[in-house]
């Protein structure tokens, strides 16, 4: 585990933990990928915060969800604050404009990886009230994105809470590079001991333990 700042997501727990050395600074609830759209296990370096983001819809979501909806409803894009920016492979290239309807909410956090996974806000706040929170297409939705933005930008004094709030609500996409990237660790443990020494268990949401069990006990 790297020393210093670290963001850890424990997928079966549906929680994000921000730590610095041995100190757990704060936690927040997250929504992770649903079965079939599993959030991958990997490490990355969070290096950019994007306020009022566009959502560049992935080709598989366009093919499986948006293109069929466009065939049924000619006004589908306009009613969902989306626009077509071109075509690729016989399908439209779609993006959703910044704003209240945007599926990424008002801010996203980038840690470049080959899985195209990132943290983001969401307009669907009610999902955080559920005990099992595997609903996304693979990216990780945050319950308190403004809190994470304030933490990550605390060494950049021009980004106070007032300016962060204004950028989140501006409707104009803005990239902010972190002076010092923060390592991100996406993990999958269904049993762990917390910093108070208590043992916790969680459901094997992606059946990873079942697969390991088969390999270990042939």
C-alpha positions as semicolon CSV with decimal commas, in nm:
position;residue;x (nm);y (nm);z (nm)
1;X;0,000;0,000;0,000
2;X;0,146;0,342;-0,094
3;X;0,241;0,577;0,188
4;X;0,063;0,911;0,219
5;X;-0,267;0,991;0,051
6;X;-0,471;0,706;-0,089
7;X;-0,831;0,652;-0,203
8;X;-0,958;0,298;-0,152
9;X;-1,285;0,160;-0,287
10;X;-1,395;-0,175;-0,144
11;X;-1,649;-0,288;-0,403
12;X;-1,858;-0,540;-0,201
13;X;-1,881;-0,285;0,084
14;X;-2,008;-0,009;-0,152
15;X;-1,781;0,238;0,028
16;X;-1,494;0,471;-0,057
17;X;-1,225;0,546;0,202
18;X;-0,985;0,841;0,193
19;X;-0,672;0,767;0,397
20;X;-0,343;0,941;0,468
21;X;-0,081;0,701;0,601
22;X;-0,251;0,511;0,883
23;X;-0,523;0,773;0,929
24;X;-0,869;0,718;0,782
25;X;-0,980;1,074;0,697
26;X;-1,336;1,011;0,574
27;X;-1,560;0,758;0,400
28;X;-1,855;0,782;0,166
29;X;-2,113;0,554;0,008
30;X;-2,070;0,461;-0,357
31;X;-2,270;0,289;-0,632
32;X;-2,069;0,035;-0,832
33;X;-2,117;-0,169;-1,148
34;X;-2,411;-0,406;-1,170
35;X;-2,360;-0,772;-1,255
36;X;-2,253;-0,799;-1,619
37;X;-2,102;-0,448;-1,593
38;X;-1,860;-0,532;-1,313
39;X;-1,636;-0,255;-1,183
40;X;-1,283;-0,383;-1,244
41;X;-1,013;-0,429;-0,978
42;X;-0,707;-0,211;-1,049
43;X;-0,495;0,083;-0,935
44;X;-0,461;0,428;-1,091
45;X;-0,358;0,786;-1,013
46;X;-0,636;1,042;-0,978
47;X;-0,496;1,347;-1,159
48;X;-0,793;1,555;-1,283
49;X;-1,123;1,691;-1,159
50;X;-1,377;1,779;-1,429
51;X;-1,655;2,020;-1,332
52;X;-1,987;2,033;-1,525
53;X;-1,877;1,741;-1,745
54;X;-2,013;1,625;-2,075
55;X;-2,104;1,256;-2,078
56;X;-1,955;1,099;-2,389
57;X;-2,179;0,795;-2,417
58;X;-1,988;0,472;-2,477
59;X;-2,058;0,284;-2,803
60;X;-2,209;-0,017;-2,622
61;X;-2,462;0,203;-2,436
62;X;-2,548;0,381;-2,763
63;X;-2,597;0,047;-2,940
64;X;-2,789;-0,131;-2,665
65;X;-2,994;0,153;-2,513
66;X;-2,990;0,492;-2,686
67;X;-3,010;0,392;-3,054
68;X;-3,318;0,168;-2,995
69;X;-3,477;0,451;-2,792
70;X;-3,409;0,696;-3,077
71;X;-3,592;0,466;-3,318
72;X;-3,900;0,470;-3,094
73;X;-3,888;0,842;-3,009
74;X;-3,747;1,101;-3,255
75;X;-3,726;1,353;-2,969
76;X;-3,530;1,121;-2,738
77;X;-3,201;1,314;-2,760
78;X;-3,355;1,656;-2,703
79;X;-3,564;1,534;-2,409
80;X;-3,252;1,388;-2,242
81;X;-3,032;1,695;-2,307
82;X;-2,820;1,496;-2,555
83;X;-2,674;1,575;-2,895
84;X;-2,527;1,378;-3,183
85;X;-2,173;1,483;-3,274
86;X;-2,106;1,239;-3,559
87;X;-2,128;0,874;-3,658
88;X;-1,897;0,579;-3,605
89;X;-1,939;0,222;-3,723
90;X;-2,291;0,295;-3,846
91;X;-2,404;0,429;-3,507
92;X;-2,447;0,789;-3,389
93;X;-2,183;0,938;-3,161
94;X;-2,376;1,083;-2,867
95;X;-2,290;1,309;-2,578
96;X;-2,502;1,451;-2,299
97;X;-2,461;1,819;-2,224
98;X;-2,361;1,947;-1,878
99;X;-2,651;2,025;-1,647
100;X;-2,904;1,888;-1,401
101;X;-2,995;1,588;-1,621
102;X;-2,638;1,480;-1,691
103;X;-2,580;1,117;-1,590
104;X;-2,237;1,209;-1,450
105;X;-2,389;1,476;-1,229
106;X;-2,190;1,795;-1,177
107;X;-1,835;1,663;-1,139
108;X;-1,620;1,365;-1,235
109;X;-1,275;1,251;-1,124
110;X;-1,028;1,095;-1,368
111;X;-0,761;0,835;-1,294
112;X;-0,656;0,711;-1,641
113;X;-0,702;0,335;-1,688
114;X;-0,768;0,090;-1,969
115;X;-1,118;0,013;-1,834
116;X;-1,249;0,371;-1,881
117;X;-1,366;0,377;-1,518
118;X;-1,384;0,698;-1,314
119;X;-1,563;0,848;-1,013
120;X;-1,858;1,079;-1,071
121;X;-2,156;1,254;-0,919
122;X;-2,508;1,138;-1,011
123;X;-2,856;1,291;-1,029
124;X;-2,995;0,954;-0,904
125;X;-2,940;1,024;-0,533
126;X;-3,205;0,774;-0,415
127;X;-2,977;0,480;-0,506
128;X;-2,760;0,562;-0,204
129;X;-3,051;0,474;0,024
130;X;-3,031;0,109;-0,083
131;X;-2,819;-0,147;0,105
132;X;-2,695;-0,315;-0,213
133;X;-2,564;-0,053;-0,453
134;X;-2,459;-0,232;-0,774
135;X;-2,647;-0,036;-1,042
136;X;-2,397;0,142;-1,269
137;X;-2,243;0,050;-1,605
138;X;-1,906;0,010;-1,432
139;X;-1,807;0,359;-1,319
140;X;-1,831;0,454;-0,950
141;X;-2,093;0,705;-0,837
142;X;-2,018;0,910;-0,526
143;X;-2,263;1,015;-0,255
144;X;-2,062;1,329;-0,164
145;X;-1,864;1,437;-0,471
146;X;-1,821;1,800;-0,359
147;X;-1,652;1,675;-0,040
148;X;-1,400;1,474;-0,242
149;X;-1,338;1,770;-0,477
150;X;-1,269;2,000;-0,179
151;X;-1,028;1,747;-0,030
152;X;-0,837;1,692;-0,355
153;X;-0,808;2,066;-0,426
154;X;-0,727;2,179;-0,071
155;X;-0,364;2,254;-0,166
156;X;-0,483;2,476;-0,452
157;X;-0,624;2,773;-0,254
158;X;-0,793;2,931;-0,555
159;X;-1,035;2,635;-0,539
160;X;-1,233;2,713;-0,224
161;X;-1,578;2,561;-0,158
162;X;-1,755;2,861;-0,313
163;X;-1,560;2,831;-0,639
164;X;-1,607;2,451;-0,647
165;X;-1,983;2,496;-0,608
166;X;-1,988;2,761;-0,882
167;X;-1,792;2,535;-1,121
168;X;-2,021;2,240;-1,048
169;X;-2,323;2,452;-1,139
170;X;-2,179;2,659;-1,425
171;X;-2,297;2,432;-1,707
172;X;-1,955;2,478;-1,874
173;X;-1,710;2,188;-1,870
174;X;-1,382;2,270;-1,690
175;X;-1,079;2,045;-1,633
176;X;-0,863;2,107;-1,325
177;X;-0,531;1,925;-1,296
178;X;-0,416;1,822;-0,948
179;X;-0,072;1,944;-0,844
180;X;-0,008;1,601;-0,694
181;X;-0,200;1,295;-0,822
182;X;-0,358;1,072;-0,556
183;X;-0,333;0,690;-0,591
184;X;-0,665;0,507;-0,625
185;X;-0,701;0,141;-0,525
186;X;-1,014;-0,045;-0,641
187;X;-1,035;-0,366;-0,433
188;X;-1,260;-0,667;-0,395
189;X;-1,262;-0,814;-0,045
190;X;-1,569;-0,984;0,102
191;X;-1,404;-1,009;0,447
192;X;-1,186;-0,747;0,615
193;X;-1,084;-0,608;0,954
194;X;-1,149;-0,238;1,016
195;X;-0,920;0,005;1,199
196;X;-1,096;-0,084;1,528
197;X;-1,015;-0,452;1,485
198;X;-1,371;-0,556;1,397
199;X;-1,425;-0,828;1,136
200;X;-1,670;-0,751;0,853
201;X;-1,826;-0,969;0,585
202;X;-1,997;-0,863;0,261
203;X;-2,189;-1,038;-0,014
204;X;-1,985;-1,176;-0,305
205;X;-2,161;-0,945;-0,554
206;X;-1,965;-1,057;-0,864
207;X;-1,918;-1,426;-0,761
208;X;-1,540;-1,378;-0,754
209;X;-1,509;-1,580;-0,433
210;X;-1,709;-1,861;-0,591
211;X;-1,463;-1,871;-0,883
212;X;-1,160;-1,871;-0,649
213;X;-1,318;-2,149;-0,441
214;X;-1,354;-2,366;-0,753
215;X;-0,988;-2,315;-0,839
216;X;-0,863;-2,378;-0,484
217;X;-1,079;-2,683;-0,405
218;X;-1,093;-2,881;-0,727
